[in-house]
Tab-separated table of C-alpha atoms in Angstrom:
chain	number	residue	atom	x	y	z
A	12	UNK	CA	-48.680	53.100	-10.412
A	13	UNK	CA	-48.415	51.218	-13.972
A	14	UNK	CA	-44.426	50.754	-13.388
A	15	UNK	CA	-45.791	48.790	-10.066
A	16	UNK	CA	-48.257	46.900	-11.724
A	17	UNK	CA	-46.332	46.065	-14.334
A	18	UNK	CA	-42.679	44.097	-12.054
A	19	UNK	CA	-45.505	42.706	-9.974
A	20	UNK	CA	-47.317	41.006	-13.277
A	21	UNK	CA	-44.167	39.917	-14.555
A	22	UNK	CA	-43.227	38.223	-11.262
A	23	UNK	CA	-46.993	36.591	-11.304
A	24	UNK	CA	-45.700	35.401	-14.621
A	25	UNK	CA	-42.994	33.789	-13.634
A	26	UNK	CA	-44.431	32.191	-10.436
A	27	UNK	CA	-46.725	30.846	-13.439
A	28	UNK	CA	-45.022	29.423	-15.216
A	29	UNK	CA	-41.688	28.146	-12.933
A	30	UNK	CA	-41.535	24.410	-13.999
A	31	UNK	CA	-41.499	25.788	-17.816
A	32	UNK	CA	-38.914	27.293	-19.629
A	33	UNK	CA	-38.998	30.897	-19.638
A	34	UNK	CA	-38.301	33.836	-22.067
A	35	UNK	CA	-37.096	36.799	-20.004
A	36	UNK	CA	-37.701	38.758	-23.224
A	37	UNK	CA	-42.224	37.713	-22.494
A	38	UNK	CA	-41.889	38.621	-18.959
A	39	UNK	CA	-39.784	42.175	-19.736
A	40	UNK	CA	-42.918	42.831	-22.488
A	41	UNK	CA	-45.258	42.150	-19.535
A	42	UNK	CA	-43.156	44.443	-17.277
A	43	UNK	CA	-43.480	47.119	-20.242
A	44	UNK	CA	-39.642	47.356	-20.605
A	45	UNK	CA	-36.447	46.306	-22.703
A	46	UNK	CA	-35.243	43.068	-22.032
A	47	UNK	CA	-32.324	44.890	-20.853
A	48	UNK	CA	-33.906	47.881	-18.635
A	49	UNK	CA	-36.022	44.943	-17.030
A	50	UNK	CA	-32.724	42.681	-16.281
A	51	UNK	CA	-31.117	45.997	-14.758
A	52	UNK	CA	-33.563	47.501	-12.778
A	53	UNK	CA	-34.633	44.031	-11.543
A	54	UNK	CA	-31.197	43.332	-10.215
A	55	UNK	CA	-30.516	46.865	-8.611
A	56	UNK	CA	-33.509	46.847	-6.664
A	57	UNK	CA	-33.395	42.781	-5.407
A	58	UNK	CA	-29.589	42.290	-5.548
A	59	UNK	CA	-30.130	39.343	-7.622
A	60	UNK	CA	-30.288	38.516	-11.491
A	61	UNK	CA	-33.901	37.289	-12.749
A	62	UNK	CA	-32.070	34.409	-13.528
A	63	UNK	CA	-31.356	33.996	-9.920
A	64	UNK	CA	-34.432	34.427	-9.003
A	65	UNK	CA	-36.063	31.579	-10.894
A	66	UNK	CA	-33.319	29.496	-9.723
A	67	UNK	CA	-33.828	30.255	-6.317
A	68	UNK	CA	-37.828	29.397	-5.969
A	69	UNK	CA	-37.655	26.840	-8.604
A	70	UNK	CA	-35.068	25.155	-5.698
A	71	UNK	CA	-37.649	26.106	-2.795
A	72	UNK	CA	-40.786	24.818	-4.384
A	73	UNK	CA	-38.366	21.615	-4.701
A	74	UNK	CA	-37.813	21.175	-1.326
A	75	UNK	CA	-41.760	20.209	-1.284
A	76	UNK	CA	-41.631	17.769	-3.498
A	77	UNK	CA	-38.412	16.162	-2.300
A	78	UNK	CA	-40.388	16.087	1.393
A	79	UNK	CA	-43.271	14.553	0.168
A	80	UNK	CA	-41.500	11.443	-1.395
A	81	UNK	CA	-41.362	12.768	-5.223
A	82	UNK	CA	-38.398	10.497	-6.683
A	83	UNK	CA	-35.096	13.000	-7.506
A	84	UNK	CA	-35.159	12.182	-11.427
A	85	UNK	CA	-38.672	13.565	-11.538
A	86	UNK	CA	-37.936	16.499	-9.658
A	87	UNK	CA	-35.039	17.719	-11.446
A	88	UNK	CA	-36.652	16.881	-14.950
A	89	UNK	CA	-39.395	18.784	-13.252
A	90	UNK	CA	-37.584	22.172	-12.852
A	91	UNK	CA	-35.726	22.091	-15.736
A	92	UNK	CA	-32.633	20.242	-14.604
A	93	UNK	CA	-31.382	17.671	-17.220
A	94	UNK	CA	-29.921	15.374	-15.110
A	95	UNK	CA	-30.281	14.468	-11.543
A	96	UNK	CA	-26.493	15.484	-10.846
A	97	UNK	CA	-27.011	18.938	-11.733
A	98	UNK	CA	-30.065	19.053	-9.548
A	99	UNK	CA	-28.452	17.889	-6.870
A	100	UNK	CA	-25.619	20.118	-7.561
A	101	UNK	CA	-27.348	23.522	-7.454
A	102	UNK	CA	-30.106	22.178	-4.595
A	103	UNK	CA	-26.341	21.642	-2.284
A	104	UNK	CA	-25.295	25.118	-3.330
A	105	UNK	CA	-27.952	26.309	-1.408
A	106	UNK	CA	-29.127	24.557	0.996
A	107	UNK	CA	-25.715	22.807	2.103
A	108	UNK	CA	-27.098	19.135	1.866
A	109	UNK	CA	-28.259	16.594	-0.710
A	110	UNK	CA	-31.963	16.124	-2.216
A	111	UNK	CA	-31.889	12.681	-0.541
A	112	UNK	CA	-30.086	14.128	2.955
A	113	UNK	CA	-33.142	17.340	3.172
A	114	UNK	CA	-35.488	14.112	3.689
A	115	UNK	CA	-34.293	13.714	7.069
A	116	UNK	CA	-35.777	15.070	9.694
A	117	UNK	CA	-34.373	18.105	11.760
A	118	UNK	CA	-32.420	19.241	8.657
A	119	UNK	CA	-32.527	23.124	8.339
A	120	UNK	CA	-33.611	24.214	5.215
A	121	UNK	CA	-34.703	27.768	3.749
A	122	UNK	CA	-36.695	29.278	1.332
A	123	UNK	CA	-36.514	31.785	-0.925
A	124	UNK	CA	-40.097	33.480	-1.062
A	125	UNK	CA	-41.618	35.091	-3.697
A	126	UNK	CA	-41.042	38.886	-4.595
A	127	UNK	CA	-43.331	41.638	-5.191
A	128	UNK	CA	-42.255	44.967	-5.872
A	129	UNK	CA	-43.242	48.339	-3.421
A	130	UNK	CA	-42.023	52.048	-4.435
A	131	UNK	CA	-40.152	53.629	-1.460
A	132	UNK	CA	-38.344	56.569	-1.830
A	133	UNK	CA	-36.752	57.742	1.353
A	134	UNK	CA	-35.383	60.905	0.000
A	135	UNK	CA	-32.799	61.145	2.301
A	136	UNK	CA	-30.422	62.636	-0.219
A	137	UNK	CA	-30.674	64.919	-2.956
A	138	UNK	CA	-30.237	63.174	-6.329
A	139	UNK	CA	-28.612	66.059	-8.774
A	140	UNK	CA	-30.021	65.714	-12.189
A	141	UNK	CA	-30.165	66.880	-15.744
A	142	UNK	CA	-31.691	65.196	-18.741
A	143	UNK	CA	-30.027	66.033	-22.178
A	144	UNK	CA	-29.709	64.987	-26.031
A	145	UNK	CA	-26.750	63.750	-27.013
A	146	UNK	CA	-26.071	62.390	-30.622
A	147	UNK	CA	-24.147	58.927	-31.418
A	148	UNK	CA	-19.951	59.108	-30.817
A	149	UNK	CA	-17.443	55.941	-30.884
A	150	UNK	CA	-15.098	55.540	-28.120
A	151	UNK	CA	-11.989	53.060	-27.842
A	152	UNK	CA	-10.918	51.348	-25.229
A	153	UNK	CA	-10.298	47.630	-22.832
A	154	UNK	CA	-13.185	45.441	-22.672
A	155	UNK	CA	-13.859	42.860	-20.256
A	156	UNK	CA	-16.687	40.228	-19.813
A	157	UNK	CA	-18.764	41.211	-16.048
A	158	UNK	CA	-21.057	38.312	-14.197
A	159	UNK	CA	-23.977	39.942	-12.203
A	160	UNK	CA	-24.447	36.685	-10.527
A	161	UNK	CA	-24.396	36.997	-6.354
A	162	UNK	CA	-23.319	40.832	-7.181
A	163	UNK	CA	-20.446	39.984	-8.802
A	164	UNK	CA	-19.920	42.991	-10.633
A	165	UNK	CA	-19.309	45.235	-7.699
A	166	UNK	CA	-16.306	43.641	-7.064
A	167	UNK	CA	-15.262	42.358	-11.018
A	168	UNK	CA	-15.485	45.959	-12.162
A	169	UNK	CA	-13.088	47.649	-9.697
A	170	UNK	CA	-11.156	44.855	-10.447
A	171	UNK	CA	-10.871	45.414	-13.908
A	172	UNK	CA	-10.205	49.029	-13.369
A	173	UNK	CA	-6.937	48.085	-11.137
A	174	UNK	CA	-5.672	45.534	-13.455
A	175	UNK	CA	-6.036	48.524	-16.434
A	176	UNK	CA	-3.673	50.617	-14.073
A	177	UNK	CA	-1.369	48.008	-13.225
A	178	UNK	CA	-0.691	47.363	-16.636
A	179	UNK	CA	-0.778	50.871	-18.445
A	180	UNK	CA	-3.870	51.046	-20.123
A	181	UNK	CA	-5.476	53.979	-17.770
A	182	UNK	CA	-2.259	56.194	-18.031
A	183	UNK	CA	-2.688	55.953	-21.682
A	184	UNK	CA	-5.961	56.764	-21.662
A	185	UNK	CA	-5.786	59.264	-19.647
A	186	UNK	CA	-3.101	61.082	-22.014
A	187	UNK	CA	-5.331	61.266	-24.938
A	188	UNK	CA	-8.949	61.427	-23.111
A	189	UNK	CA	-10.775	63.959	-24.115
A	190	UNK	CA	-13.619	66.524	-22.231
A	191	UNK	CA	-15.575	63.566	-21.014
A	192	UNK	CA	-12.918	62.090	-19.162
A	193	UNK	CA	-12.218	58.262	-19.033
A	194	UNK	CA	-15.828	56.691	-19.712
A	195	UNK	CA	-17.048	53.121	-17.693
A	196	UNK	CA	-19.559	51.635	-20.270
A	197	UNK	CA	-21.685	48.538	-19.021
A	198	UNK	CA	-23.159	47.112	-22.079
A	199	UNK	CA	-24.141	43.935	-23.941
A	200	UNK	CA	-26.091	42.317	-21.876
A	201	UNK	CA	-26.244	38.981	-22.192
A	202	UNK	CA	-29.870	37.264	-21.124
A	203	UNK	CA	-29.036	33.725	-20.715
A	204	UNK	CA	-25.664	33.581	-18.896
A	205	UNK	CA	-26.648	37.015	-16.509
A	206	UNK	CA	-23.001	38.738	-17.965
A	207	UNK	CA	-22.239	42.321	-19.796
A	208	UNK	CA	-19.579	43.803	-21.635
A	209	UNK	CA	-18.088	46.409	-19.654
A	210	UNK	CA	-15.527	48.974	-21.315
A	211	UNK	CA	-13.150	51.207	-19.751
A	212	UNK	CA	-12.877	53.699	-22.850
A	213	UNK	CA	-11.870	57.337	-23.770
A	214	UNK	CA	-13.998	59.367	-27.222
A	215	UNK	CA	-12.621	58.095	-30.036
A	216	UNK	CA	-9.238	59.599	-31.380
A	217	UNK	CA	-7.360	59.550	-34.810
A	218	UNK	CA	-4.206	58.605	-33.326
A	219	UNK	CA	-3.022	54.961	-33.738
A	220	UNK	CA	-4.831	52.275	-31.261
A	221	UNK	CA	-2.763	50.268	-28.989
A	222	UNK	CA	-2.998	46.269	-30.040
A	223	UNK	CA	-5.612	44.660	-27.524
A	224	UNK	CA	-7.779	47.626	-27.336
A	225	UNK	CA	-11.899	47.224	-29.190
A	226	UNK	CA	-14.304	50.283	-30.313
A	227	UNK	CA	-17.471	50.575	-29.607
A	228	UNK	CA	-20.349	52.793	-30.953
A	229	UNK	CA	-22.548	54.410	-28.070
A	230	UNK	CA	-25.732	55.439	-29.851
A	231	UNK	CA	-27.848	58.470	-30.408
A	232	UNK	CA	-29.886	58.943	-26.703
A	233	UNK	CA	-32.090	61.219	-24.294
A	234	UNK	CA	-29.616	60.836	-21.442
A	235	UNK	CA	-30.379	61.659	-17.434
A	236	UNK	CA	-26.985	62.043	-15.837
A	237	UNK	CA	-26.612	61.894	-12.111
A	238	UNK	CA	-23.964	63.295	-10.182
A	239	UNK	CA	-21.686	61.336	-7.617
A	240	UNK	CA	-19.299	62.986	-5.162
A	241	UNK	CA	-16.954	60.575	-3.069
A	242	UNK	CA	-14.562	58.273	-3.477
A	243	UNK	CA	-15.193	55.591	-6.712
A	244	UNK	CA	-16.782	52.935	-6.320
A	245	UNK	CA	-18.107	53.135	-2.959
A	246	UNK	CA	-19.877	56.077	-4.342
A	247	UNK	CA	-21.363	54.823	-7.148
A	248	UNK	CA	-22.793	51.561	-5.419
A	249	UNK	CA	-25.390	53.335	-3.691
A	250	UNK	CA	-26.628	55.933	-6.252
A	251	UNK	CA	-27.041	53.424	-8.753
A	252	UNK	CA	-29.753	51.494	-7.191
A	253	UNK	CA	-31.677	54.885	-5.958
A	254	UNK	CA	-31.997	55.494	-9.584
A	255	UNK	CA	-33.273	52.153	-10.387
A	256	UNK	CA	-35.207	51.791	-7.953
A	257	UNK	CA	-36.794	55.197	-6.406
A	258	UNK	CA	-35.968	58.227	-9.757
A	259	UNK	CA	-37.033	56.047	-12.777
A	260	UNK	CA	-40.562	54.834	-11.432
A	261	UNK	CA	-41.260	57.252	-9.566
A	262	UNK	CA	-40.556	60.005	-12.598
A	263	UNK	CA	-42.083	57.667	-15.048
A	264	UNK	CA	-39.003	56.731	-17.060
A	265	UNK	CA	-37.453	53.187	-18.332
A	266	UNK	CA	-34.000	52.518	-19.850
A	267	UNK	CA	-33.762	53.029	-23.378
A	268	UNK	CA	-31.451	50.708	-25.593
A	269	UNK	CA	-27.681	52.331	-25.208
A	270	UNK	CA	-25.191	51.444	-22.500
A	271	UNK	CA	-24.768	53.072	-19.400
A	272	UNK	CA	-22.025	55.290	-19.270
A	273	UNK	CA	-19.908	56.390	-15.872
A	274	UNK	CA	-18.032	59.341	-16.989
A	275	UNK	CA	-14.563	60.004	-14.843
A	276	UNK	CA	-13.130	63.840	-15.372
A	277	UNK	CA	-9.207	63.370	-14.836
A	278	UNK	CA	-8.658	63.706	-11.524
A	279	UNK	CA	-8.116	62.156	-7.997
A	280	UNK	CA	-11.043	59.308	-7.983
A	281	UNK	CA	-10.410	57.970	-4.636
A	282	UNK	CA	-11.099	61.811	-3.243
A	283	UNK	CA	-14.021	62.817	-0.959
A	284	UNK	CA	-14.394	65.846	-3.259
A	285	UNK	CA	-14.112	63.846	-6.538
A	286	UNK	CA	-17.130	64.489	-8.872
A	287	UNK	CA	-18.315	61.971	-11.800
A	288	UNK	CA	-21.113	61.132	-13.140
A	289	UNK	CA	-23.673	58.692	-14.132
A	290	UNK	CA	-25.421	58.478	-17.401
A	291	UNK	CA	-28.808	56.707	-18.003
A	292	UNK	CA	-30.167	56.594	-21.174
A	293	UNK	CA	-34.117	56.976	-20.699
A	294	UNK	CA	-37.401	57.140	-22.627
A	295	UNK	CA	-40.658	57.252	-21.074
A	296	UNK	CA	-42.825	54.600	-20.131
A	297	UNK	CA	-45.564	53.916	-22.881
């Protein structure tokens, strides 16, 4: 399958090339994606950033070097460290011990091996579908900067939405949303530092905007959107890495360049019976 082929050549890439600097925007061309699409689906499926990732075996193939006598400044110079201190930093954040300490003998180490990508679909759920037009709007809303590093998002994002509702900002929403609902809008992604924007936002409306609130144009698009039925997030969680990893490859399709949109009818989210749904915005692969 080319969408196989393709992760797997862009991980040979980067096991390639690990002790130089790499542009994620090369090795998403050799994956045949966005820089974006490639950052997304490559975190849904592993659980890691590819940031992560090169972190992680640049640390591992250190471990070898560090065992075999290589002085510390050469090593960290060597994987792209620029000092010895933040080597030593990120190789204890780890492993738990020191570069000079994993010399010792006895010391438990681990390693990180490298990936390769496999297409399993289980299909032990239906996945509800349709695939649509839809033509640019603008929504307003809160905006707040998300970290995908060690998964953070699953946790920053609910966050987020509780703070909105502590202070107001979902009521008022709410009051002037219109037939989509109250939108959740992951966007901007941010290559270097692993982050998005993510918006909590309604359609755009004439009315005046409250102070502290940003707008934010979500483009022209061939959307797929998925239903979800359950309680948010848990619900979401799940779904969102089936279509990463099993519905895209396996019907051909990458991310195209828009956000993706979670769209909330008003309603009782934290129901069993609570329907939303999840918006992809797709093109097929070339």
């Amino acid at each position: 399958m080319d969408w196989l082929n393709a992760m797997n050549k862009a991980v040979e890439y980067v096991e390639a090339n690990i002790t130089n600097k790499i542009d994620i925007e090369e090795v998403a061309k050799i994956a045949l994606s966005s820089t974006f699409h490639f950052q997304r689906m490559y975190h849904m499926i592993t659980g890691i950033t590819v940031g992560e990732y090169i972190r992680r075996r640049r640390l591992t193939l250190a471990v070898q070097d560090i065992i075999s006598g290589e002085k510390i400044i050469n090593i960290s110079h060597k994987y792209g460290y620029e000092t010895p201190e933040a080597f030593t930093k990120a190789f204890r954040k780890m492993y738990g011990v020191s570069p000079t300490a994993a010399r010792e003998s006895g010391v438990n180490l681990k390693a990180y091996p490298k990936l390769s990508f496999h297409l399993s679909i289980k299909g032990d759920k239906d996945m509800n579908y349709r695939i649509f037009d839809k033509e640019s709007f603008m929504v307003v809303g809160k905006q707040a900067k998300i970290s995908m590093i060690d998964e953070q998002n699953f946790s920053q994002v609910p966050k987020f939405w509780r703070g909105c509702m502590k202070e107001g900002s979902y009521q008022w929403m709410s009051s002037k949303a219109g037939k989509l609902g109250i939108l959740g809008i992951s966007k901007d992604f941010d290559k270097y530092k692993d982050e998005f924007n993510y918006m909590m936002a309604i359609e755009k409306i004439q009315s005046t905007i409250p102070k502290g609130y940003v707008s934010a144009n979500i483009p022209a698009a061939t959307w797929a959107a998925f239903e979800a039925v359950g309680p948010v997030p848990e619900v979401l969680h799940d779904l969102l890495r089936r279509i990463y990893s099993e519905w895209m490859p396996s019907m051909g399709y990458q991310h195209d360049c828009a956000p993706d949109l979670e769209i909330y009818p008003i309603g009782d989210m934290f129901s069993r019976n609570y329907s939303c749904e999840i918006w992809i915005p797709i093109k097929k692969y070339k």
